[in-house]
């Protein structure tokens, strides 16, 4: 259980960082197939599914609430080193993916999804960040509907390996407001600020419902794809994994690069790579 909580924490942190894919992190740690199966068979295999999902979701919750306060200053003060840590975590899953397609040939039908998904990830990252401070979070029916739809889109992209849900929130203009709403809600909860708690619920509840709906919808679609086109799906994931380091570096503000920062970054990359290999099943 503790191992799955740790995996959930890494997935949660990955979903906070623009350019880093929570889905890719699931693949890197060898739990992607099992997680999709647990979601799509939740009611048929309720006990087993919940036994697997609860520790993962607990870890994700801890990361989203707690580690978001650590990750932000880490990227602010050590951008290259932190970026390389996440690149290591992502690339650490590539050997396991390669084993799934090794010896199966290099057909055009495999290369097309590889190239398409590689281009999608790099293209989204190249579009860059859009300022989200202007997003409307005032409590109204229209705002609730928009937050619900944003939640669906963000969660669907969080489940797809190689596609960053937080990057999608940036492109939709909701990343900064929602991250800010999470922090404000936690602060209000700790200080028993009822007005602040209610205000946070007005943002987080509709977005949260949308996230749950999106996760279940996309999980079923992904399961069907893996059943009918497994090798094409694996090659698409490899394309996403290979593109993700480029996306992370494109999205990051790397600041001043020195010999010392590069040396430390090599170490953080190695640490991330080893963690991904050790946490993989």
PDB file of C-alpha atoms in Angstrom:
ATOM      1  CA  UNK A   1       0.000   0.000   0.000  1.00  0.00           C
ATOM      2  CA  UNK A   2       2.790   2.449   0.894  1.00  0.00           C
ATOM      3  CA  UNK A   3       4.419   1.821  -2.481  1.00  0.00           C
ATOM      4  CA  UNK A   4       1.169   2.690  -4.263  1.00  0.00           C
ATOM      5  CA  UNK A   5       0.772   5.848  -2.147  1.00  0.00           C
ATOM      6  CA  UNK A   6       4.271   6.911  -3.251  1.00  0.00           C
ATOM      7  CA  UNK A   7       3.350   6.185  -6.868  1.00  0.00           C
ATOM      8  CA  UNK A   8       0.208   8.261  -6.452  1.00  0.00           C
ATOM      9  CA  UNK A   9       2.263  11.139  -5.042  1.00  0.00           C
ATOM     10  CA  UNK A  10       4.533  11.143  -8.097  1.00  0.00           C
ATOM     11  CA  UNK A  11       1.506  11.063 -10.409  1.00  0.00           C
ATOM     12  CA  UNK A  12      -0.076  13.944  -8.480  1.00  0.00           C
ATOM     13  CA  UNK A  13       3.079  16.056  -8.621  1.00  0.00           C
ATOM     14  CA  UNK A  14       3.468  15.297 -12.338  1.00  0.00           C
ATOM     15  CA  UNK A  15      -0.069  16.533 -12.975  1.00  0.00           C
ATOM     16  CA  UNK A  16       0.805  19.868 -11.363  1.00  0.00           C
ATOM     17  CA  UNK A  17       3.766  20.576 -13.645  1.00  0.00           C
ATOM     18  CA  UNK A  18       3.042  21.957 -17.138  1.00  0.00           C
ATOM     19  CA  UNK A  19       4.690  19.745 -19.733  1.00  0.00           C
ATOM     20  CA  UNK A  20       4.881  16.706 -17.424  1.00  0.00           C
ATOM     21  CA  UNK A  21       2.306  13.973 -18.027  1.00  0.00           C
ATOM     22  CA  UNK A  22       0.675  12.113 -15.159  1.00  0.00           C
ATOM     23  CA  UNK A  23      -0.283   9.407 -17.657  1.00  0.00           C
ATOM     24  CA  UNK A  24       3.341   9.003 -18.700  1.00  0.00           C
ATOM     25  CA  UNK A  25       4.328   8.734 -15.038  1.00  0.00           C
ATOM     26  CA  UNK A  26       1.770   5.916 -14.649  1.00  0.00           C
ATOM     27  CA  UNK A  27       3.374   4.119 -17.602  1.00  0.00           C
ATOM     28  CA  UNK A  28       6.869   4.698 -16.181  1.00  0.00           C
ATOM     29  CA  UNK A  29       5.891   3.040 -12.898  1.00  0.00           C
ATOM     30  CA  UNK A  30       4.153   0.097 -14.560  1.00  0.00           C
ATOM     31  CA  UNK A  31       0.647   0.763 -13.256  1.00  0.00           C
ATOM     32  CA  UNK A  32      -1.062   2.273 -16.310  1.00  0.00           C
ATOM     33  CA  UNK A  33      -2.797  -0.869 -17.597  1.00  0.00           C
ATOM     34  CA  UNK A  34      -3.919  -1.871 -14.101  1.00  0.00           C
ATOM     35  CA  UNK A  35      -5.238   1.621 -13.330  1.00  0.00           C
ATOM     36  CA  UNK A  36      -7.275   1.752 -16.555  1.00  0.00           C
ATOM     37  CA  UNK A  37      -8.635  -1.743 -15.845  1.00  0.00           C
ATOM     38  CA  UNK A  38      -9.572  -0.774 -12.271  1.00  0.00           C
ATOM     39  CA  UNK A  39     -11.437   2.318 -13.486  1.00  0.00           C
ATOM     40  CA  UNK A  40     -13.345   0.552 -16.255  1.00  0.00           C
ATOM     41  CA  UNK A  41     -14.204  -2.460 -14.046  1.00  0.00           C
ATOM     42  CA  UNK A  42     -14.862  -0.500 -10.861  1.00  0.00           C
ATOM     43  CA  UNK A  43     -18.369  -1.869 -10.265  1.00  0.00           C
ATOM     44  CA  UNK A  44     -17.723  -5.393 -11.559  1.00  0.00           C
ATOM     45  CA  UNK A  45     -14.563  -5.806  -9.451  1.00  0.00           C
ATOM     46  CA  UNK A  46     -15.316  -3.199  -6.803  1.00  0.00           C
ATOM     47  CA  UNK A  47     -13.285  -4.592  -3.895  1.00  0.00           C
ATOM     48  CA  UNK A  48     -10.121  -5.284  -5.895  1.00  0.00           C
ATOM     49  CA  UNK A  49     -10.383  -2.025  -7.824  1.00  0.00           C
ATOM     50  CA  UNK A  50     -10.808   0.092  -4.701  1.00  0.00           C
ATOM     51  CA  UNK A  51      -7.973  -1.744  -2.969  1.00  0.00           C
ATOM     52  CA  UNK A  52      -5.697  -0.586  -5.791  1.00  0.00           C
ATOM     53  CA  UNK A  53      -7.184   2.860  -6.478  1.00  0.00           C
ATOM     54  CA  UNK A  54      -7.546   4.227  -2.933  1.00  0.00           C
ATOM     55  CA  UNK A  55      -3.779   4.314  -2.134  1.00  0.00           C
ATOM     56  CA  UNK A  56      -3.097   5.870  -5.558  1.00  0.00           C
ATOM     57  CA  UNK A  57      -5.712   8.585  -5.004  1.00  0.00           C
ATOM     58  CA  UNK A  58      -4.498   9.210  -1.431  1.00  0.00           C
ATOM     59  CA  UNK A  59      -0.984   9.765  -2.774  1.00  0.00           C
ATOM     60  CA  UNK A  60      -2.270  12.061  -5.516  1.00  0.00           C
ATOM     61  CA  UNK A  61      -4.248  14.065  -2.952  1.00  0.00           C
ATOM     62  CA  UNK A  62      -1.216  14.456  -0.691  1.00  0.00           C
ATOM     63  CA  UNK A  63       0.864  15.641  -3.635  1.00  0.00           C
ATOM     64  CA  UNK A  64      -1.722  18.046  -5.034  1.00  0.00           C
ATOM     65  CA  UNK A  65      -2.353  19.673  -1.647  1.00  0.00           C
ATOM     66  CA  UNK A  66       1.038  19.485   0.003  1.00  0.00           C
ATOM     67  CA  UNK A  67       3.817  19.110  -2.544  1.00  0.00           C
ATOM     68  CA  UNK A  68       2.464  21.852  -4.804  1.00  0.00           C
ATOM     69  CA  UNK A  69       3.871  24.304  -2.242  1.00  0.00           C
ATOM     70  CA  UNK A  70       7.316  22.687  -2.624  1.00  0.00           C
ATOM     71  CA  UNK A  71       7.346  22.141  -6.386  1.00  0.00           C
ATOM     72  CA  UNK A  72       6.600  25.775  -7.231  1.00  0.00           C
ATOM     73  CA  UNK A  73       9.631  27.233  -5.382  1.00  0.00           C
ATOM     74  CA  UNK A  74      11.769  24.308  -6.638  1.00  0.00           C
ATOM     75  CA  UNK A  75      11.011  25.301 -10.229  1.00  0.00           C
ATOM     76  CA  UNK A  76      11.503  28.962  -9.340  1.00  0.00           C
ATOM     77  CA  UNK A  77      14.926  28.567  -7.706  1.00  0.00           C
ATOM     78  CA  UNK A  78      16.254  25.377  -9.360  1.00  0.00           C
ATOM     79  CA  UNK A  79      14.437  25.177 -12.705  1.00  0.00           C
ATOM     80  CA  UNK A  80      16.969  23.118 -14.685  1.00  0.00           C
ATOM     81  CA  UNK A  81      17.658  20.656 -11.872  1.00  0.00           C
ATOM     82  CA  UNK A  82      13.954  20.154 -11.128  1.00  0.00           C
ATOM     83  CA  UNK A  83      13.109  19.785 -14.815  1.00  0.00           C
ATOM     84  CA  UNK A  84      15.810  17.134 -15.208  1.00  0.00           C
ATOM     85  CA  UNK A  85      14.427  15.252 -12.202  1.00  0.00           C
ATOM     86  CA  UNK A  86      11.058  14.960 -13.936  1.00  0.00           C
ATOM     87  CA  UNK A  87      12.662  14.117 -17.268  1.00  0.00           C
ATOM     88  CA  UNK A  88      14.459  11.264 -15.495  1.00  0.00           C
ATOM     89  CA  UNK A  89      11.186  10.079 -13.980  1.00  0.00           C
ATOM     90  CA  UNK A  90       9.593  10.049 -17.440  1.00  0.00           C
ATOM     91  CA  UNK A  91      12.467   8.475 -19.377  1.00  0.00           C
ATOM     92  CA  UNK A  92      12.814   5.792 -16.691  1.00  0.00           C
ATOM     93  CA  UNK A  93       9.685   4.182 -18.106  1.00  0.00           C
ATOM     94  CA  UNK A  94      11.006   3.936 -21.666  1.00  0.00           C
ATOM     95  CA  UNK A  95      12.837   0.585 -21.261  1.00  0.00           C
ATOM     96  CA  UNK A  96       9.636  -1.098 -20.061  1.00  0.00           C
ATOM     97  CA  UNK A  97       7.695   0.297 -23.017  1.00  0.00           C
ATOM     98  CA  UNK A  98      10.396  -0.786 -25.456  1.00  0.00           C
ATOM     99  CA  UNK A  99      10.102  -4.369 -24.214  1.00  0.00           C
ATOM    100  CA  UNK A 100       6.441  -4.375 -25.291  1.00  0.00           C
ATOM    101  CA  UNK A 101       7.285  -3.588 -28.940  1.00  0.00           C
ATOM    102  CA  UNK A 102      10.738  -5.161 -29.203  1.00  0.00           C
ATOM    103  CA  UNK A 103      10.947  -7.705 -32.003  1.00  0.00           C
ATOM    104  CA  UNK A 104       7.558  -6.712 -33.469  1.00  0.00           C
ATOM    105  CA  UNK A 105       8.989  -4.902 -36.489  1.00  0.00           C
ATOM    106  CA  UNK A 106       8.840  -1.251 -37.599  1.00  0.00           C
ATOM    107  CA  UNK A 107       5.682  -1.053 -39.710  1.00  0.00           C
ATOM    108  CA  UNK A 108       4.279   2.196 -41.083  1.00  0.00           C
ATOM    109  CA  UNK A 109       1.134   1.633 -39.014  1.00  0.00           C
ATOM    110  CA  UNK A 110       3.360   1.775 -35.910  1.00  0.00           C
ATOM    111  CA  UNK A 111       5.426   4.779 -36.981  1.00  0.00           C
ATOM    112  CA  UNK A 112       2.411   6.965 -37.820  1.00  0.00           C
ATOM    113  CA  UNK A 113       1.030   7.042 -34.238  1.00  0.00           C
ATOM    114  CA  UNK A 114       4.591   7.498 -32.933  1.00  0.00           C
ATOM    115  CA  UNK A 115       5.161  10.572 -35.109  1.00  0.00           C
ATOM    116  CA  UNK A 116       1.664  12.007 -34.645  1.00  0.00           C
ATOM    117  CA  UNK A 117       1.747  11.867 -30.868  1.00  0.00           C
ATOM    118  CA  UNK A 118       5.348  13.094 -30.743  1.00  0.00           C
ATOM    119  CA  UNK A 119       4.272  16.118 -32.795  1.00  0.00           C
ATOM    120  CA  UNK A 120       1.178  16.744 -30.628  1.00  0.00           C
ATOM    121  CA  UNK A 121       3.168  16.932 -27.376  1.00  0.00           C
ATOM    122  CA  UNK A 122       5.958  19.104 -28.798  1.00  0.00           C
ATOM    123  CA  UNK A 123       3.435  21.283 -30.628  1.00  0.00           C
ATOM    124  CA  UNK A 124       1.371  21.938 -27.494  1.00  0.00           C
ATOM    125  CA  UNK A 125       4.507  22.809 -25.538  1.00  0.00           C
ATOM    126  CA  UNK A 126       5.733  25.125 -28.304  1.00  0.00           C
ATOM    127  CA  UNK A 127       2.464  27.079 -28.096  1.00  0.00           C
ATOM    128  CA  UNK A 128       3.637  28.203 -24.676  1.00  0.00           C
ATOM    129  CA  UNK A 129       1.793  29.412 -21.609  1.00  0.00           C
ATOM    130  CA  UNK A 130      -1.284  31.574 -21.820  1.00  0.00           C
ATOM    131  CA  UNK A 131      -1.988  33.817 -18.871  1.00  0.00           C
ATOM    132  CA  UNK A 132      -4.857  32.402 -16.855  1.00  0.00           C
ATOM    133  CA  UNK A 133      -5.442  35.152 -14.328  1.00  0.00           C
ATOM    134  CA  UNK A 134      -8.333  36.514 -16.372  1.00  0.00           C
ATOM    135  CA  UNK A 135     -10.358  33.295 -16.214  1.00  0.00           C
ATOM    136  CA  UNK A 136     -13.789  33.903 -14.725  1.00  0.00           C
ATOM    137  CA  UNK A 137     -14.132  32.138 -11.363  1.00  0.00           C
ATOM    138  CA  UNK A 138     -17.062  34.141 -10.020  1.00  0.00           C
ATOM    139  CA  UNK A 139     -19.831  31.841  -8.803  1.00  0.00           C
ATOM    140  CA  UNK A 140     -22.535  31.638 -11.466  1.00  0.00           C
ATOM    141  CA  UNK A 141     -24.265  28.956 -13.528  1.00  0.00           C
ATOM    142  CA  UNK A 142     -22.119  29.744 -16.574  1.00  0.00           C
ATOM    143  CA  UNK A 143     -18.906  29.647 -14.502  1.00  0.00           C
ATOM    144  CA  UNK A 144     -19.909  26.295 -12.975  1.00  0.00           C
ATOM    145  CA  UNK A 145     -20.590  24.840 -16.448  1.00  0.00           C
ATOM    146  CA  UNK A 146     -17.242  26.104 -17.752  1.00  0.00           C
ATOM    147  CA  UNK A 147     -15.368  24.685 -14.757  1.00  0.00           C
ATOM    148  CA  UNK A 148     -17.118  21.333 -15.240  1.00  0.00           C
ATOM    149  CA  UNK A 149     -16.106  21.231 -18.927  1.00  0.00           C
ATOM    150  CA  UNK A 150     -12.547  22.349 -18.095  1.00  0.00           C
ATOM    151  CA  UNK A 151     -12.383  19.544 -15.509  1.00  0.00           C
ATOM    152  CA  UNK A 152     -13.446  16.966 -18.114  1.00  0.00           C
ATOM    153  CA  UNK A 153     -10.847  18.159 -20.635  1.00  0.00           C
ATOM    154  CA  UNK A 154      -8.058  18.384 -18.062  1.00  0.00           C
ATOM    155  CA  UNK A 155      -8.722  14.956 -16.539  1.00  0.00           C
ATOM    156  CA  UNK A 156      -8.994  13.269 -19.937  1.00  0.00           C
ATOM    157  CA  UNK A 157      -5.583  14.642 -20.911  1.00  0.00           C
ATOM    158  CA  UNK A 158      -4.134  13.705 -17.500  1.00  0.00           C
ATOM    159  CA  UNK A 159      -4.950  10.029 -18.158  1.00  0.00           C
ATOM    160  CA  UNK A 160      -3.488   9.987 -21.689  1.00  0.00           C
ATOM    161  CA  UNK A 161       0.251   9.174 -21.486  1.00  0.00           C
ATOM    162  CA  UNK A 162       2.501  11.976 -22.720  1.00  0.00           C
ATOM    163  CA  UNK A 163      -0.180  14.667 -22.664  1.00  0.00           C
ATOM    164  CA  UNK A 164       0.077  17.093 -19.780  1.00  0.00           C
ATOM    165  CA  UNK A 165      -3.237  17.943 -18.134  1.00  0.00           C
ATOM    166  CA  UNK A 166      -1.698  21.004 -16.484  1.00  0.00           C
ATOM    167  CA  UNK A 167      -0.399  22.185 -19.860  1.00  0.00           C
ATOM    168  CA  UNK A 168      -3.924  21.850 -21.219  1.00  0.00           C
ATOM    169  CA  UNK A 169      -5.177  23.983 -18.322  1.00  0.00           C
ATOM    170  CA  UNK A 170      -2.562  26.585 -19.257  1.00  0.00           C
ATOM    171  CA  UNK A 171      -3.757  26.607 -22.862  1.00  0.00           C
ATOM    172  CA  UNK A 172      -7.369  26.950 -21.660  1.00  0.00           C
ATOM    173  CA  UNK A 173      -6.345  29.790 -19.325  1.00  0.00           C
ATOM    174  CA  UNK A 174      -7.332  28.026 -16.090  1.00  0.00           C
ATOM    175  CA  UNK A 175      -4.036  26.717 -14.691  1.00  0.00           C
ATOM    176  CA  UNK A 176      -3.061  29.685 -12.475  1.00  0.00           C
ATOM    177  CA  UNK A 177      -6.605  30.296 -11.182  1.00  0.00           C
ATOM    178  CA  UNK A 178      -7.235  26.651 -10.244  1.00  0.00           C
ATOM    179  CA  UNK A 179      -3.828  26.175  -8.593  1.00  0.00           C
ATOM    180  CA  UNK A 180      -4.444  29.419  -6.709  1.00  0.00           C
ATOM    181  CA  UNK A 181      -7.923  28.205  -5.712  1.00  0.00           C
ATOM    182  CA  UNK A 182      -6.446  24.976  -4.282  1.00  0.00           C
ATOM    183  CA  UNK A 183      -3.927  26.908  -2.186  1.00  0.00           C
ATOM    184  CA  UNK A 184      -6.539  29.419  -1.001  1.00  0.00           C
ATOM    185  CA  UNK A 185      -8.934  26.584  -0.099  1.00  0.00           C
ATOM    186  CA  UNK A 186      -6.290  24.771   1.969  1.00  0.00           C
ATOM    187  CA  UNK A 187      -5.368  28.031   3.719  1.00  0.00           C
ATOM    188  CA  UNK A 188      -9.035  28.767   4.451  1.00  0.00           C
ATOM    189  CA  UNK A 189      -9.563  25.221   5.723  1.00  0.00           C
ATOM    190  CA  UNK A 190      -6.629  25.467   8.130  1.00  0.00           C
ATOM    191  CA  UNK A 191      -7.782  28.850   9.468  1.00  0.00           C
ATOM    192  CA  UNK A 192     -11.500  27.815   9.547  1.00  0.00           C
ATOM    193  CA  UNK A 193     -12.391  30.680   7.195  1.00  0.00           C
ATOM    194  CA  UNK A 194     -15.957  29.678   6.267  1.00  0.00           C
ATOM    195  CA  UNK A 195     -16.266  32.291   3.536  1.00  0.00           C
ATOM    196  CA  UNK A 196     -12.994  31.170   1.990  1.00  0.00           C
ATOM    197  CA  UNK A 197     -14.016  27.489   2.207  1.00  0.00           C
ATOM    198  CA  UNK A 198     -17.334  28.155   0.468  1.00  0.00           C
ATOM    199  CA  UNK A 199     -15.603  30.258  -2.180  1.00  0.00           C
ATOM    200  CA  UNK A 200     -13.106  27.446  -2.826  1.00  0.00           C
ATOM    201  CA  UNK A 201     -15.895  24.868  -3.067  1.00  0.00           C
ATOM    202  CA  UNK A 202     -17.599  27.018  -5.701  1.00  0.00           C
ATOM    203  CA  UNK A 203     -14.523  26.549  -7.910  1.00  0.00           C
ATOM    204  CA  UNK A 204     -13.192  23.129  -6.931  1.00  0.00           C
ATOM    205  CA  UNK A 205     -16.447  21.128  -6.685  1.00  0.00           C
ATOM    206  CA  UNK A 206     -17.647  21.626 -10.307  1.00  0.00           C
ATOM    207  CA  UNK A 207     -14.078  21.189 -11.605  1.00  0.00           C
ATOM    208  CA  UNK A 208     -13.705  18.064  -9.443  1.00  0.00           C
ATOM    209  CA  UNK A 209     -16.951  16.531 -10.733  1.00  0.00           C
ATOM    210  CA  UNK A 210     -15.787  17.215 -14.286  1.00  0.00           C
ATOM    211  CA  UNK A 211     -12.427  15.557 -13.536  1.00  0.00           C
ATOM    212  CA  UNK A 212     -14.127  12.380 -12.257  1.00  0.00           C
ATOM    213  CA  UNK A 213     -16.445  12.237 -15.297  1.00  0.00           C
ATOM    214  CA  UNK A 214     -13.556  12.788 -17.702  1.00  0.00           C
ATOM    215  CA  UNK A 215     -11.346  10.115 -16.119  1.00  0.00           C
ATOM    216  CA  UNK A 216     -14.002   7.390 -16.418  1.00  0.00           C
ATOM    217  CA  UNK A 217     -14.974   8.383 -19.975  1.00  0.00           C
ATOM    218  CA  UNK A 218     -11.424   8.421 -21.358  1.00  0.00           C
ATOM    219  CA  UNK A 219     -10.430   5.269 -19.442  1.00  0.00           C
ATOM    220  CA  UNK A 220     -13.060   3.212 -21.278  1.00  0.00           C
ATOM    221  CA  UNK A 221     -11.942   4.593 -24.646  1.00  0.00           C
ATOM    222  CA  UNK A 222      -8.294   3.820 -23.894  1.00  0.00           C
ATOM    223  CA  UNK A 223      -9.167   0.263 -22.842  1.00  0.00           C
ATOM    224  CA  UNK A 224     -10.896  -0.339 -26.192  1.00  0.00           C
ATOM    225  CA  UNK A 225      -7.894   1.062 -28.104  1.00  0.00           C
ATOM    226  CA  UNK A 226      -5.452  -1.192 -26.226  1.00  0.00           C
ATOM    227  CA  UNK A 227      -7.648  -4.237 -26.910  1.00  0.00           C
ATOM    228  CA  UNK A 228      -7.985  -3.608 -30.652  1.00  0.00           C
ATOM    229  CA  UNK A 229      -4.683  -1.856 -31.537  1.00  0.00           C
ATOM    230  CA  UNK A 230      -2.150  -2.708 -28.796  1.00  0.00           C
ATOM    231  CA  UNK A 231       1.092  -2.235 -30.756  1.00  0.00           C
ATOM    232  CA  UNK A 232      -0.062   1.032 -32.316  1.00  0.00           C
ATOM    233  CA  UNK A 233      -1.031   2.227 -28.823  1.00  0.00           C
ATOM    234  CA  UNK A 234       2.374   1.305 -27.383  1.00  0.00           C
ATOM    235  CA  UNK A 235       4.197   3.071 -30.221  1.00  0.00           C
ATOM    236  CA  UNK A 236       2.028   6.141 -29.642  1.00  0.00           C
ATOM    237  CA  UNK A 237       3.032   6.075 -25.965  1.00  0.00           C
ATOM    238  CA  UNK A 238       6.714   5.754 -26.908  1.00  0.00           C
ATOM    239  CA  UNK A 239       6.312   8.823 -29.104  1.00  0.00           C
ATOM    240  CA  UNK A 240       4.740  10.666 -26.177  1.00  0.00           C
ATOM    241  CA  UNK A 241       7.506   9.616 -23.777  1.00  0.00           C
ATOM    242  CA  UNK A 242      10.270  10.620 -26.196  1.00  0.00           C
ATOM    243  CA  UNK A 243       8.589  13.998 -26.791  1.00  0.00           C
ATOM    244  CA  UNK A 244       7.901  14.729 -23.120  1.00  0.00           C
ATOM    245  CA  UNK A 245      11.488  15.784 -22.179  1.00  0.00           C
ATOM    246  CA  UNK A 246      11.413  18.266 -25.059  1.00  0.00           C
ATOM    247  CA  UNK A 247       8.040  19.549 -23.850  1.00  0.00           C
ATOM    248  CA  UNK A 248       9.303  19.921 -20.270  1.00  0.00           C
ATOM    249  CA  UNK A 249      12.314  21.957 -21.415  1.00  0.00           C
ATOM    250  CA  UNK A 250      10.203  24.094 -23.752  1.00  0.00           C
ATOM    251  CA  UNK A 251       7.721  24.894 -20.968  1.00  0.00           C
ATOM    252  CA  UNK A 252      10.354  25.531 -18.284  1.00  0.00           C
ATOM    253  CA  UNK A 253      11.993  28.861 -17.547  1.00  0.00           C
ATOM    254  CA  UNK A 254      15.541  27.529 -17.121  1.00  0.00           C
ATOM    255  CA  UNK A 255      17.196  30.752 -15.953  1.00  0.00           C
ATOM    256  CA  UNK A 256      20.998  31.038 -15.932  1.00  0.00           C
ATOM    257  CA  UNK A 257      22.711  27.785 -16.857  1.00  0.00           C
ATOM    258  CA  UNK A 258      26.124  27.150 -15.274  1.00  0.00           C
ATOM    259  CA  UNK A 259      28.507  24.196 -15.179  1.00  0.00           C
ATOM    260  CA  UNK A 260      27.452  23.507 -11.593  1.00  0.00           C
ATOM    261  CA  UNK A 261      23.731  23.540 -12.433  1.00  0.00           C
ATOM    262  CA  UNK A 262      24.321  21.177 -15.356  1.00  0.00           C
ATOM    263  CA  UNK A 263      26.315  18.802 -13.133  1.00  0.00           C
ATOM    264  CA  UNK A 264      23.575  18.770 -10.483  1.00  0.00           C
ATOM    265  CA  UNK A 265      20.974  18.310 -13.222  1.00  0.00           C
ATOM    266  CA  UNK A 266      22.741  15.162 -14.429  1.00  0.00           C
ATOM    267  CA  UNK A 267      22.476  13.830 -10.877  1.00  0.00           C
ATOM    268  CA  UNK A 268      18.776  14.755 -10.527  1.00  0.00           C
ATOM    269  CA  UNK A 269      18.076  13.118 -13.908  1.00  0.00           C
ATOM    270  CA  UNK A 270      19.794   9.927 -12.702  1.00  0.00           C
ATOM    271  CA  UNK A 271      17.840  10.031  -9.426  1.00  0.00           C
ATOM    272  CA  UNK A 272      14.548  10.408 -11.311  1.00  0.00           C
ATOM    273  CA  UNK A 273      15.464   7.599 -13.703  1.00  0.00           C
ATOM    274  CA  UNK A 274      16.321   5.222 -10.855  1.00  0.00           C
ATOM    275  CA  UNK A 275      13.145   6.115  -8.916  1.00  0.00           C
ATOM    276  CA  UNK A 276      10.996   5.381 -11.990  1.00  0.00           C
ATOM    277  CA  UNK A 277      12.788   2.047 -12.510  1.00  0.00           C
ATOM    278  CA  UNK A 278      12.457   1.050  -8.834  1.00  0.00           C
ATOM    279  CA  UNK A 279       8.789   2.006  -8.548  1.00  0.00           C
ATOM    280  CA  UNK A 280       7.944   0.173 -11.768  1.00  0.00           C
ATOM    281  CA  UNK A 281       6.379  -3.234 -11.294  1.00  0.00           C
TER     282      UNK A 281
END
